[in-house]
Coordinates of C-alpha atoms in Angstrom, one line a residue:
Chain N
M1 CA -20.4 -3.4 1.2
S2 CA -23.9 -2.4 0.5
T3 CA -24.7 -5.0 -2.1
P4 CA -28.3 -5.9 -1.4
A5 CA -28.1 -9.2 -3.3
G6 CA -25.0 -10.3 -1.5
Q7 CA -26.4 -9.4 1.9
A8 CA -29.7 -11.1 1.2
A9 CA -27.8 -14.3 0.3
V10 CA -26.1 -14.5 3.7
P11 CA -29.0 -15.6 5.9
A12 CA -30.3 -18.1 3.4
Y13 CA -26.9 -19.8 3.3
T14 CA -26.6 -23.2 4.9
P15 CA -23.1 -24.0 5.9
R16 CA -21.9 -27.2 4.3
K17 CA -18.4 -28.5 4.2
R18 CA -18.6 -30.4 0.9
R19 CA -15.3 -32.0 1.5
N20 CA -16.3 -35.3 0.0
A21 CA -17.5 -33.6 -3.2
E22 CA -14.0 -32.0 -3.3
L23 CA -12.4 -35.4 -2.9
L24 CA -14.4 -36.8 -5.8
L25 CA -13.5 -33.9 -8.0
I26 CA -9.8 -34.3 -7.0
V27 CA -9.9 -38.0 -8.0
L28 CA -11.2 -36.9 -11.4
A29 CA -8.5 -34.2 -11.6
V30 CA -5.8 -36.8 -10.8
V31 CA -7.2 -39.1 -13.5
I32 CA -7.1 -36.3 -16.0
S33 CA -3.6 -35.3 -15.1
I34 CA -2.2 -38.8 -15.3
G35 CA -4.3 -39.6 -18.3
A36 CA -2.9 -36.6 -20.1
Y37 CA 0.7 -37.8 -19.4
C38 CA -0.1 -41.3 -20.7
A39 CA -2.0 -39.9 -23.7
V40 CA 1.1 -37.7 -24.6
G41 CA 3.3 -40.8 -24.4
I42 CA 1.0 -42.9 -26.5
G43 CA 0.5 -40.1 -29.0
V44 CA 4.2 -39.4 -29.4
S45 CA 5.9 -42.8 -29.2
G46 CA 3.0 -45.3 -29.0
E47 CA 3.7 -46.4 -25.4
V48 CA 3.0 -45.1 -21.9
P49 CA 6.0 -43.2 -20.6
S50 CA 8.2 -45.4 -18.4
F51 CA 8.1 -43.0 -15.4
A52 CA 4.3 -42.6 -15.6
Y53 CA 3.8 -44.9 -12.6
R54 CA 6.2 -43.0 -10.4
L55 CA 4.8 -39.7 -11.5
G56 CA 1.2 -40.9 -11.1
G57 CA 2.0 -42.1 -7.6
A58 CA 3.5 -38.7 -6.8
I59 CA 0.5 -36.9 -8.1
V60 CA -1.9 -39.1 -6.1
V61 CA 0.1 -38.6 -2.9
V62 CA 0.4 -34.8 -3.4
A63 CA -3.3 -34.4 -4.2
L64 CA -4.4 -36.5 -1.2
V65 CA -2.1 -34.7 1.2
T66 CA -3.3 -31.3 -0.1
H67 CA -6.9 -32.4 0.3
L68 CA -6.4 -33.7 3.8
L69 CA -4.7 -30.5 4.9
V70 CA -7.6 -28.5 3.5
R71 CA -10.0 -30.9 5.3
R72 CA -8.1 -30.3 8.5
F73 CA -7.3 -26.6 8.3
A74 CA -10.0 -25.0 6.1
P75 CA -12.9 -27.4 6.5
Y76 CA -15.5 -25.0 5.1
A77 CA -13.4 -23.9 2.2
D78 CA -14.8 -23.9 -1.4
P79 CA -14.9 -27.4 -2.7
V80 CA -14.4 -26.6 -6.4
L81 CA -11.3 -24.4 -6.5
L82 CA -8.7 -27.0 -5.5
P83 CA -9.7 -29.7 -8.0
I84 CA -9.9 -27.2 -10.9
V85 CA -6.4 -25.9 -10.1
I86 CA -5.0 -29.4 -9.8
T87 CA -6.5 -30.2 -13.2
L88 CA -5.1 -27.1 -14.9
N89 CA -1.7 -27.6 -13.4
G90 CA -1.7 -31.3 -14.5
L91 CA -2.8 -30.4 -18.0
G92 CA 0.0 -27.7 -18.2
L93 CA 2.6 -30.2 -17.0
A94 CA 1.5 -32.8 -19.6
M95 CA 1.6 -30.1 -22.4
I96 CA 5.1 -29.0 -21.3
Y97 CA 6.3 -32.6 -21.2
R98 CA 4.8 -33.1 -24.7
I99 CA 6.7 -30.1 -26.1
D100 CA 9.9 -31.4 -24.3
L101 CA 9.5 -34.7 -26.2
A102 CA 9.2 -32.9 -29.5
R103 CA 12.3 -30.8 -28.7
L104 CA 14.3 -33.9 -27.7
D105 CA 13.2 -35.6 -30.9
K106 CA 14.3 -32.6 -33.0
S107 CA 17.5 -31.5 -31.4
G108 CA 18.8 -34.5 -29.6
P109 CA 19.4 -35.1 -25.9
D110 CA 20.9 -31.6 -25.2
A111 CA 17.7 -29.8 -26.0
N112 CA 16.2 -27.5 -23.3
T113 CA 13.6 -29.3 -21.4
F114 CA 11.2 -27.8 -18.9
A115 CA 8.9 -30.5 -17.6
S116 CA 11.0 -31.7 -14.7
Q117 CA 11.7 -28.1 -13.6
Q118 CA 8.0 -27.3 -13.8
L119 CA 7.4 -30.4 -11.7
I120 CA 9.7 -29.0 -9.0
W121 CA 8.0 -25.6 -9.2
T122 CA 4.6 -27.2 -8.9
A123 CA 5.8 -29.1 -5.8
L124 CA 7.2 -25.8 -4.4
G125 CA 3.9 -24.1 -5.3
I126 CA 1.9 -26.6 -3.3
V127 CA 4.3 -26.2 -0.4
G128 CA 3.7 -22.5 -0.6
F129 CA -0.1 -23.1 -0.8
V130 CA 0.0 -25.1 2.4
A131 CA 2.2 -22.5 4.0
V132 CA -0.1 -19.7 3.2
L133 CA -3.1 -21.7 4.4
L134 CA -1.3 -22.4 7.7
V135 CA 0.2 -19.0 8.3
V136 CA -2.8 -16.9 7.3
R137 CA -5.4 -18.3 9.8
D138 CA -7.6 -15.2 9.4
H139 CA -7.5 -13.0 6.4
R140 CA -8.6 -10.0 8.3
R141 CA -5.2 -9.9 9.9
L142 CA -3.8 -8.9 6.5
Q143 CA -5.8 -5.7 6.6
S144 CA -3.6 -4.4 9.4
M145 CA -0.7 -4.7 7.1
T146 CA -2.2 -2.8 4.2
Y147 CA 0.6 -0.3 3.8
T148 CA 3.3 -2.9 4.4
F149 CA 1.9 -4.8 1.5
G150 CA 1.8 -1.6 -0.6
L151 CA 5.5 -1.1 0.1
V152 CA 6.3 -4.7 -0.6
A153 CA 4.5 -4.4 -4.0
L154 CA 6.5 -1.3 -4.9
V155 CA 9.8 -3.0 -3.9
L156 CA 8.9 -6.1 -5.9
L157 CA 8.1 -3.9 -8.9
V158 CA 11.3 -2.0 -8.7
L159 CA 13.6 -5.0 -8.0
P160 CA 14.1 -6.0 -11.7
L161 CA 15.3 -2.5 -12.5
L162 CA 18.1 -2.8 -10.0
P163 CA 21.5 -3.2 -11.6
V164 CA 22.9 -6.5 -10.3
I165 CA 20.0 -8.8 -9.8
G166 CA 17.7 -7.3 -12.5
Q167 CA 17.9 -9.0 -15.8
N168 CA 16.8 -8.1 -19.3
I169 CA 15.3 -11.2 -21.0
N170 CA 13.5 -10.9 -24.4
G171 CA 13.4 -7.2 -24.2
A172 CA 11.4 -7.1 -21.0
R173 CA 13.2 -6.2 -17.7
I174 CA 11.0 -8.2 -15.4
W175 CA 13.4 -10.8 -14.1
I176 CA 15.6 -11.0 -11.1
R177 CA 18.3 -13.6 -10.7
L178 CA 18.9 -15.1 -7.2
G179 CA 21.7 -17.7 -7.5
P180 CA 20.4 -20.5 -9.8
M181 CA 16.8 -19.2 -9.7
G182 CA 15.2 -16.7 -12.0
L183 CA 12.1 -15.0 -10.6
Q184 CA 9.5 -12.6 -11.9
P185 CA 8.7 -10.4 -8.9
G186 CA 5.7 -8.9 -10.8
E187 CA 3.7 -12.1 -10.2
F188 CA 4.1 -11.7 -6.5
A189 CA 3.5 -8.0 -6.6
K190 CA 0.1 -8.9 -8.0
I191 CA -0.9 -10.5 -4.7
A192 CA 0.6 -7.7 -2.6
L193 CA -1.2 -5.1 -4.7
A194 CA -4.5 -6.9 -4.3
I195 CA -4.1 -6.9 -0.5
F196 CA -3.0 -3.2 -0.6
F197 CA -5.9 -2.1 -2.8
A198 CA -8.4 -4.0 -0.8
G199 CA -7.2 -2.6 2.5
Y200 CA -6.9 1.0 1.2
L201 CA -10.3 1.0 -0.5
V202 CA -12.2 -0.5 2.3
V203 CA -11.2 2.5 4.4
K204 CA -11.5 5.2 1.8
R205 CA -14.5 4.0 -0.2
D206 CA -17.0 6.3 1.5
A207 CA -14.9 9.4 0.6
L208 CA -14.5 8.1 -2.9
A209 CA -18.1 7.2 -3.4
L210 CA -19.9 10.1 -1.7
A211 CA -17.8 13.3 -2.2
G212 CA -17.7 14.6 -5.7
R213 CA -19.3 16.7 -8.4
R214 CA -21.7 15.5 -11.1
I215 CA -20.5 16.5 -14.6
L216 CA -22.3 15.5 -17.7
G217 CA -24.2 12.9 -15.9
V218 CA -21.1 11.2 -14.6
D219 CA -20.2 11.4 -10.9
L220 CA -16.7 12.5 -10.8
P221 CA -14.7 12.2 -7.6
R222 CA -13.0 15.0 -5.8
G223 CA -9.5 16.0 -7.0
R224 CA -7.7 14.8 -3.9
D225 CA -9.4 11.5 -4.1
L226 CA -8.1 11.1 -7.6
G227 CA -4.6 10.9 -6.1
P228 CA -4.4 7.1 -5.7
I229 CA -5.9 6.3 -9.1
L230 CA -3.4 8.7 -10.7
A231 CA -0.6 7.1 -8.7
A232 CA -1.8 3.6 -9.8
W233 CA -1.9 4.9 -13.4
L234 CA 1.6 6.3 -13.1
V235 CA 3.0 3.1 -11.6
S236 CA 1.5 1.0 -14.4
L237 CA 2.9 3.4 -17.0
G238 CA 6.2 3.2 -15.2
V239 CA 6.1 -0.6 -15.5
L240 CA 5.3 -0.2 -19.1
V241 CA 8.1 2.3 -19.8
F242 CA 10.9 1.0 -17.7
Q243 CA 10.3 -2.7 -17.8
R244 CA 8.6 -2.9 -21.2
D245 CA 6.0 -5.2 -19.8
L246 CA 2.7 -4.4 -21.4
G247 CA 0.7 -7.3 -19.8
S248 CA 1.6 -6.6 -16.2
S249 CA 0.9 -2.9 -16.7
L250 CA -2.5 -3.6 -18.0
L251 CA -3.1 -6.1 -15.2
F252 CA -2.2 -3.8 -12.3
F253 CA -4.2 -0.9 -13.6
G254 CA -7.2 -3.0 -14.5
L255 CA -7.2 -4.6 -11.1
F256 CA -7.2 -1.2 -9.4
V257 CA -10.0 0.3 -11.5
V258 CA -12.2 -2.8 -11.1
L259 CA -11.7 -2.8 -7.3
L260 CA -12.5 0.9 -7.2
Y261 CA -15.7 0.2 -9.0
V262 CA -16.5 -2.7 -6.7
A263 CA -15.8 -0.7 -3.6
T264 CA -17.7 2.4 -4.5
E265 CA -20.4 1.1 -6.9
R266 CA -19.7 4.2 -9.0
P267 CA -19.5 3.5 -12.7
G268 CA -17.8 6.9 -13.0
W269 CA -14.6 5.3 -11.9
L270 CA -14.8 2.9 -14.9
V271 CA -15.2 5.9 -17.2
V272 CA -12.3 7.7 -15.6
G273 CA -10.1 4.6 -15.6
G274 CA -11.0 3.6 -19.1
A275 CA -10.2 7.1 -20.3
L276 CA -6.9 7.1 -18.5
F277 CA -6.1 3.7 -19.9
L278 CA -7.0 4.7 -23.5
G279 CA -4.9 7.8 -23.1
G280 CA -1.9 5.8 -21.7
A281 CA -2.3 3.2 -24.4
Y282 CA -2.4 5.7 -27.2
F283 CA 0.6 7.5 -25.8
A284 CA 2.5 4.2 -25.5
F285 CA 1.6 3.4 -29.1
L286 CA 3.0 6.7 -30.4
T287 CA 6.1 6.5 -28.2
F288 CA 7.3 3.0 -28.0
G289 CA 8.4 0.8 -30.9
H290 CA 7.6 -2.4 -29.1
V291 CA 4.1 -1.4 -28.5
Q292 CA 3.7 -0.5 -32.2
V293 CA 5.0 -3.9 -33.2
R294 CA 2.4 -5.6 -31.0
V295 CA -0.5 -3.5 -32.3
N296 CA 0.5 -4.0 -35.9
G297 CA 0.9 -7.7 -35.2
W298 CA -2.6 -7.7 -33.9
L299 CA -4.3 -5.7 -36.7
D300 CA -2.5 -7.5 -39.6
P301 CA -0.1 -10.2 -38.6
F302 CA 0.4 -11.4 -42.2
A303 CA 1.8 -8.0 -43.3
D304 CA 5.2 -8.9 -41.6
R305 CA 5.5 -12.6 -41.4
D306 CA 9.0 -12.7 -39.9
R307 CA 8.2 -10.4 -37.0
N308 CA 4.8 -11.9 -36.3
F309 CA 6.0 -15.5 -36.7
Q310 CA 5.0 -16.5 -33.3
I311 CA 1.4 -15.2 -33.5
I312 CA 0.9 -16.6 -37.0
Q313 CA 2.2 -20.1 -35.9
G314 CA -0.2 -19.9 -32.9
L315 CA -3.1 -19.2 -35.2
Y316 CA -2.2 -22.0 -37.6
G317 CA -1.7 -24.3 -34.7
M318 CA -5.3 -23.6 -33.4
A319 CA -6.6 -24.0 -37.0
H320 CA -4.8 -27.3 -37.3
G321 CA -6.5 -28.4 -34.1
G322 CA -10.0 -27.6 -35.3
L323 CA -13.0 -28.7 -33.3
L324 CA -11.7 -31.8 -31.5
G325 CA -7.9 -31.3 -31.8
R326 CA -5.2 -33.5 -33.2
G327 CA -5.1 -35.5 -29.9
L328 CA -2.4 -35.2 -27.3
G329 CA 1.1 -35.8 -28.7
Q330 CA -0.1 -35.8 -32.3
G331 CA 0.0 -32.1 -33.3
S332 CA 3.2 -30.0 -33.6
P333 CA 2.9 -27.2 -31.0
D334 CA 6.6 -27.1 -30.6
I335 CA 7.2 -25.0 -33.8
T336 CA 5.5 -22.0 -32.1
P337 CA 8.1 -20.0 -30.1
Y338 CA 7.4 -20.1 -26.4
S339 CA 4.6 -22.6 -26.9
Y340 CA 5.3 -23.9 -23.4
S341 CA 4.7 -20.6 -21.7
D342 CA 3.0 -17.6 -23.3
F343 CA 1.5 -19.6 -26.1
I344 CA 0.4 -22.7 -24.2
A345 CA -3.2 -21.7 -25.0
A346 CA -2.4 -22.2 -28.7
S347 CA -0.7 -25.5 -28.0
M348 CA -3.8 -26.7 -26.0
G349 CA -6.0 -25.4 -28.9
E350 CA -4.0 -27.5 -31.4
E351 CA -3.9 -30.8 -29.4
L352 CA -7.2 -30.6 -27.6
G353 CA -9.1 -28.5 -30.1
L354 CA -11.8 -26.0 -29.5
A355 CA -13.6 -28.5 -27.3
G356 CA -10.6 -28.8 -25.0
L357 CA -9.7 -25.1 -25.0
M358 CA -13.3 -24.2 -24.1
A359 CA -13.2 -26.7 -21.2
I360 CA -10.0 -25.0 -20.0
L361 CA -11.5 -21.5 -20.4
L362 CA -14.6 -22.7 -18.5
M363 CA -12.4 -23.9 -15.7
Y364 CA -10.9 -20.4 -15.4
G365 CA -14.5 -19.1 -15.6
L366 CA -15.4 -21.3 -12.6
I367 CA -12.3 -20.2 -10.6
V368 CA -13.4 -16.5 -11.2
E369 CA -17.0 -17.3 -10.4
R370 CA -16.0 -19.0 -7.2
G371 CA -13.8 -16.0 -6.3
L372 CA -16.7 -13.6 -6.9
R373 CA -19.1 -15.9 -5.0
I374 CA -16.7 -15.9 -2.1
A375 CA -16.6 -12.1 -2.2
L376 CA -20.4 -12.0 -2.1
I377 CA -20.9 -14.3 0.9
C378 CA -17.9 -12.9 2.8
R379 CA -19.0 -10.9 5.8
D380 CA -16.3 -8.3 6.1
G381 CA -15.6 -5.5 3.5
F382 CA -11.9 -6.3 3.3
G383 CA -12.4 -9.9 2.6
K384 CA -15.0 -9.0 -0.1
L385 CA -12.6 -6.7 -1.8
L386 CA -9.6 -9.0 -1.5
A387 CA -11.5 -12.0 -2.9
A388 CA -12.9 -9.9 -5.7
G389 CA -9.5 -8.5 -6.4
L390 CA -7.8 -11.9 -6.6
A391 CA -10.6 -13.3 -8.8
V392 CA -10.4 -10.3 -11.1
S393 CA -6.6 -10.6 -11.3
I394 CA -6.9 -14.1 -12.6
A395 CA -9.7 -13.1 -15.0
L396 CA -7.7 -10.2 -16.4
Q397 CA -4.6 -12.3 -16.7
V398 CA -6.4 -15.1 -18.6
F399 CA -8.2 -12.5 -20.8
V400 CA -5.0 -10.6 -21.6
V401 CA -3.0 -13.7 -22.5
V402 CA -5.6 -15.8 -24.2
G403 CA -7.1 -12.7 -25.9
G404 CA -3.6 -12.0 -27.2
V405 CA -2.9 -15.5 -28.5
T406 CA -6.3 -15.6 -30.2
R407 CA -5.8 -12.1 -31.7
L408 CA -8.7 -10.5 -29.9
I409 CA -6.5 -7.9 -28.4
P410 CA -2.8 -7.0 -29.0
L411 CA -0.5 -9.7 -27.8
T412 CA 1.2 -9.0 -24.4
G413 CA 3.4 -11.3 -22.6
L414 CA 1.8 -12.8 -19.5
T415 CA 1.7 -16.4 -18.2
T416 CA -1.5 -18.4 -18.3
P417 CA -2.2 -19.1 -14.7
F418 CA -1.3 -22.8 -13.7
L419 CA -0.8 -23.9 -17.3
S420 CA 2.3 -22.0 -18.4
Y421 CA 5.8 -22.9 -17.6
G422 CA 7.2 -20.5 -15.0
G423 CA 8.1 -20.8 -11.4
S424 CA 7.0 -17.4 -10.2
S425 CA 3.6 -17.8 -11.9
I426 CA 3.0 -21.2 -10.3
L427 CA 4.1 -20.1 -6.9
A428 CA 2.0 -16.9 -6.9
N429 CA -1.1 -18.5 -8.3
W430 CA -1.1 -21.3 -5.8
A431 CA -0.7 -18.6 -3.1
I432 CA -3.8 -16.9 -4.6
V433 CA -5.8 -20.1 -4.4
A434 CA -4.7 -20.5 -0.7
L435 CA -5.9 -17.0 0.1
L436 CA -9.2 -17.6 -1.7
L437 CA -9.7 -20.8 0.2
R438 CA -8.9 -19.1 3.5
I439 CA -11.5 -16.3 2.8
S440 CA -14.1 -18.8 1.7
D441 CA -13.5 -21.0 4.8
Q442 CA -14.0 -17.9 7.0
S443 CA -17.2 -16.8 5.2
R444 CA -18.8 -20.2 4.7
R445 CA -18.2 -21.3 8.3
P446 CA -21.4 -21.2 10.4
A447 CA -21.6 -18.5 13.1
P448 CA -19.5 -19.5 16.0
A449 CA -21.4 -21.5 18.6
V450 CA -22.0 -19.2 21.6
V451 CA -22.8 -20.6 25.0
Q452 CA -26.3 -19.7 26.1
L453 CA -26.4 -16.1 27.0
D454 CA -28.0 -15.7 30.4
E455 CA -28.0 -12.8 32.8
E456 CA -24.4 -13.3 33.9
D457 CA -23.1 -13.2 30.3
A458 CA -25.1 -10.0 29.8
T459 CA -23.3 -8.4 32.6
Q460 CA -20.1 -9.3 30.9
V461 CA -21.1 -7.6 27.8
V462 CA -21.8 -4.5 29.8
K463 CA -18.4 -4.7 31.3
L464 CA -16.8 -4.6 27.9
R465 CA -17.8 -1.0 27.4
Chain A
M1 CA -0.9 -47.7 -32.2
S2 CA -3.6 -47.7 -34.8
D3 CA -5.4 -44.6 -35.8
I4 CA -8.7 -45.8 -34.3
T5 CA -7.1 -46.3 -30.9
L6 CA -5.6 -42.8 -31.0
T7 CA -8.9 -41.3 -32.0
L8 CA -10.6 -43.1 -29.2
I9 CA -8.0 -41.9 -26.7
K10 CA -8.4 -38.4 -28.0
L11 CA -12.2 -38.4 -27.7
G12 CA -12.1 -40.2 -24.4
F13 CA -9.8 -37.6 -22.9
L14 CA -12.0 -34.7 -24.1
A15 CA -15.0 -36.5 -22.6
V16 CA -13.3 -36.9 -19.2
L17 CA -12.3 -33.3 -19.3
W18 CA -15.9 -32.2 -19.9
L19 CA -17.1 -34.7 -17.3
F20 CA -14.8 -32.9 -14.8
V21 CA -16.1 -29.5 -15.8
L22 CA -19.7 -30.6 -15.6
S23 CA -19.3 -32.3 -12.2
A24 CA -17.6 -29.2 -10.9
V25 CA -20.6 -27.2 -12.0
S26 CA -23.0 -29.8 -10.4
V27 CA -21.2 -29.4 -7.1
I28 CA -21.9 -25.7 -7.1
R29 CA -25.2 -26.0 -8.8
S30 CA -27.1 -24.5 -5.9
D31 CA -25.0 -21.4 -6.2
I32 CA -25.7 -21.0 -9.8
F33 CA -29.3 -22.0 -10.1
G34 CA -30.4 -20.9 -6.7
A35 CA -30.8 -22.8 -3.5
R36 CA -32.5 -26.2 -3.7
V37 CA -36.0 -26.3 -2.4
E38 CA -35.8 -28.4 0.7
T39 CA -38.6 -30.9 0.6
G40 CA -39.6 -33.7 3.0
K41 CA -36.8 -36.2 3.6
A42 CA -34.4 -34.8 1.0
G43 CA -34.0 -31.6 3.0
R44 CA -31.4 -31.7 5.7
P45 CA -31.8 -29.3 8.6
P46 CA -29.2 -26.6 8.6
K47 CA -26.3 -27.8 10.7
V48 CA -25.1 -25.5 13.5
A49 CA -21.4 -26.0 14.2
K50 CA -20.6 -27.8 17.3
A51 CA -23.9 -27.1 19.0
K52 CA -23.2 -28.5 22.4
T53 CA -26.8 -28.6 23.6
P54 CA -29.0 -31.2 21.9
R55 CA -31.3 -29.5 19.5
T56 CA -34.9 -29.5 20.5
P57 CA -37.8 -29.2 18.0
R58 CA -38.4 -25.7 16.7
A59 CA -42.0 -25.4 17.8
R60 CA -41.4 -25.1 21.5
K61 CA -42.6 -22.3 23.7
P62 CA -40.3 -19.4 24.1
A63 CA -38.0 -20.5 26.9
R64 CA -37.0 -18.3 29.8
G65 CA -34.8 -15.4 28.7
K66 CA -36.2 -15.6 25.2
P67 CA -36.8 -12.2 23.7
R68 CA -40.4 -11.4 22.6
R69 CA -39.8 -8.0 20.9
L70 CA -37.2 -5.6 19.7
Q71 CA -37.9 -2.3 21.4
I72 CA -36.6 1.1 20.4
T73 CA -35.7 2.9 23.6
Q74 CA -34.1 6.1 22.3
G75 CA -34.2 8.2 19.2
P76 CA -36.9 9.6 16.9
N77 CA -38.9 6.3 16.9
A78 CA -38.6 5.7 20.7
G79 CA -41.4 3.6 22.0
Q80 CA -42.0 1.6 18.9
S81 CA -41.3 -2.1 18.9
V82 CA -41.5 -5.2 16.6
P83 CA -42.3 -8.7 17.7
V84 CA -39.5 -11.2 17.1
S85 CA -39.8 -14.6 15.5
D86 CA -37.3 -16.9 13.7
Q87 CA -37.1 -14.4 10.9
P88 CA -34.2 -11.9 10.7
I89 CA -35.2 -8.3 11.3
I90 CA -33.7 -5.5 9.3
L91 CA -33.6 -2.0 10.8
G92 CA -33.0 1.1 8.6
R93 CA -34.6 3.9 6.8
G94 CA -35.6 1.8 3.8
T95 CA -39.0 0.4 3.0
D96 CA -38.0 -3.2 3.7
A97 CA -37.0 -2.4 7.3
A98 CA -39.1 -3.8 10.1
I99 CA -39.4 -0.4 11.6
R100 CA -38.7 2.5 9.3
L101 CA -36.4 4.6 11.4
D102 CA -36.9 8.3 11.0
D103 CA -33.3 9.0 11.9
D104 CA -30.9 11.0 9.6
Y105 CA -27.9 9.1 10.9
V106 CA -29.2 5.7 10.0
S107 CA -28.6 4.0 6.6
T108 CA -31.3 2.6 4.3
R109 CA -30.4 -1.0 5.4
H110 CA -28.5 -0.4 8.6
A111 CA -28.4 -3.5 10.7
R112 CA -29.9 -7.0 10.9
F113 CA -31.0 -8.9 14.0
A114 CA -31.1 -12.6 13.4
T115 CA -31.3 -15.7 15.5
N116 CA -30.0 -19.2 15.1
G117 CA -32.8 -20.6 17.3
E118 CA -30.7 -20.1 20.4
D119 CA -29.1 -16.8 20.5
W120 CA -29.7 -13.4 18.8
F121 CA -27.1 -11.7 16.8
V122 CA -26.8 -8.2 15.5
E123 CA -24.9 -7.6 12.2
D124 CA -24.0 -4.3 10.6
L125 CA -25.1 -4.2 6.9
G126 CA -22.3 -1.9 5.8
S127 CA -24.0 1.2 7.2
T128 CA -22.3 4.6 6.9
N129 CA -22.3 5.5 10.6
G130 CA -22.0 2.1 12.0
T131 CA -23.7 0.0 14.6
Y132 CA -22.4 0.2 18.2
L133 CA -22.5 -2.0 21.2
G134 CA -21.5 0.5 23.9
S135 CA -18.5 2.3 22.4
Q136 CA -17.6 -0.7 20.2
R137 CA -18.3 -0.5 16.5
I138 CA -19.3 -3.9 15.3
T139 CA -17.8 -5.5 12.2
T140 CA -19.1 -9.0 12.4
P141 CA -22.2 -10.6 13.7
V142 CA -22.1 -10.2 17.5
P143 CA -24.3 -12.2 19.9
I144 CA -26.5 -10.0 22.1
A145 CA -28.5 -10.7 25.2
L146 CA -31.7 -9.4 26.5
G147 CA -31.4 -5.8 27.4
T148 CA -28.1 -5.2 25.5
E149 CA -28.3 -1.7 24.1
V150 CA -27.5 -1.5 20.4
R151 CA -27.0 2.0 18.9
L152 CA -27.7 2.9 15.3
G153 CA -27.2 6.5 14.6
K154 CA -29.2 8.3 17.3
T155 CA -31.5 5.3 17.8
V156 CA -31.0 2.8 20.6
V157 CA -32.7 -0.6 20.4
E158 CA -32.7 -3.6 22.7
L159 CA -34.3 -7.0 22.9
Q160 CA -37.0 -7.3 25.6
K161 CA -39.1 -10.0 27.0

């Protein structure tokens, strides 16, 4: 990619492993995770939960093993990503546990609880993280499977619409049921799409950037180059229409438009993409009842208190929290529907306050910053686009869901990465972190040591021709 | 639990949370506020991974087989050359290029030649028409030896003594 700033940054870069800095941050992350659990127990019942020691031990072991594996298999990987993700995951677990306690308190021992399941999903997510780190030894291999991943993404998107395994939950048809497990294939489609977009754009970006007419001061691309963006638009509209999933639709389309912009450096694509998005959104608003409900709930939630109960409760929750929060275990986040998944940001806002929520948002900001930084220092175009795509997908997802909860944009159902309850989300996001670490390991690694090139080696180079 | 304990736990937890965020930022400080200026003892020399030969001081005389200049052998600028030092050399049509190549098939910032003190590498800077070693278009930094012909557009350059 011809980003002068990024290119200029490469030679000045000194390869450093920073693994000890990572270890230090991981220790802090573990302290926060266990501390959050204990604080919840103290806040709710006045004592440290009985299984805190076992849980704490498990967290320490898991964090250490993960760290050692990264040290061994991705020694130059970014030092900040893993600790931040562990912290977010730990905070999410503590909050889900806190909401479980409130439910148990309210409706007796048969209440639905989620913390133990989330713990299992987190363990699986870390196993997946390690597996991706071990299997993908060089991210450039993924480029050769560009269209395979495109197909995988399409299949994953269509799966919930199939008759037997597809399931309609809360009006959105985004679930599949495999035996005892429910999965949201859309979360995994996100990764496959990012790989597909990156692989496609790295090949096509010259045609997209250079050929085209200039109309009204905006460089418009050629008609035939518009094909893929129109296809992406149609697929996202299809997700919106058939699966009734606003959030994913916005996420996929936004991801593609931003990657187009990154690949071609043409702001014209943002104009085209923005216009298509506005058109699609207005069309959806006119046509679909559920979109109208969301938009009305955004503009004036108090006009229909029953229908917008969730968003109103979320707002009151955050107001209740104020600047410093009620303290873990001392608010009442459980009265908001889905406070453990879609509305976990509101629960955090209530118990940790603005100060805590800002810290969490900053952590997401740091993840995205690291992702874009990895894209900048990465040496190959595919890695740049993939890292940028993964970072942007996390940024968009956090923006869409937190923006929805805080009533900045209409509420759409998406999970908050690492915080929310949800197996697919945890698995997919840990895989994203593994990919980011792999790319950063490749790009921060010093140039491979080459044995002194003398005349014989020179002849070998000539032979290669 | 008394209220004061709970409040202390609450504030303490927030403090630790922010301590974590700030220490994460301090770890990546050099990325955000620019690279640290390496001064005196504080500066560590850049590590070269698994350099098998012991590093000798920088200020030695060019050893045998050390290139002295980057020579253009074919193309519109044939005959021109640029002396090489430790600094990377950028070739292209742009103003920041070491030699402004007058070649329509060369990009503004086309390729960079850089050394790690031992070997020289050529790296394509995302040029439109690519940088070639023989018939092989390069995608990553590739080590080159004295006399290896590197082709950018219609221009051919090589390292010479």
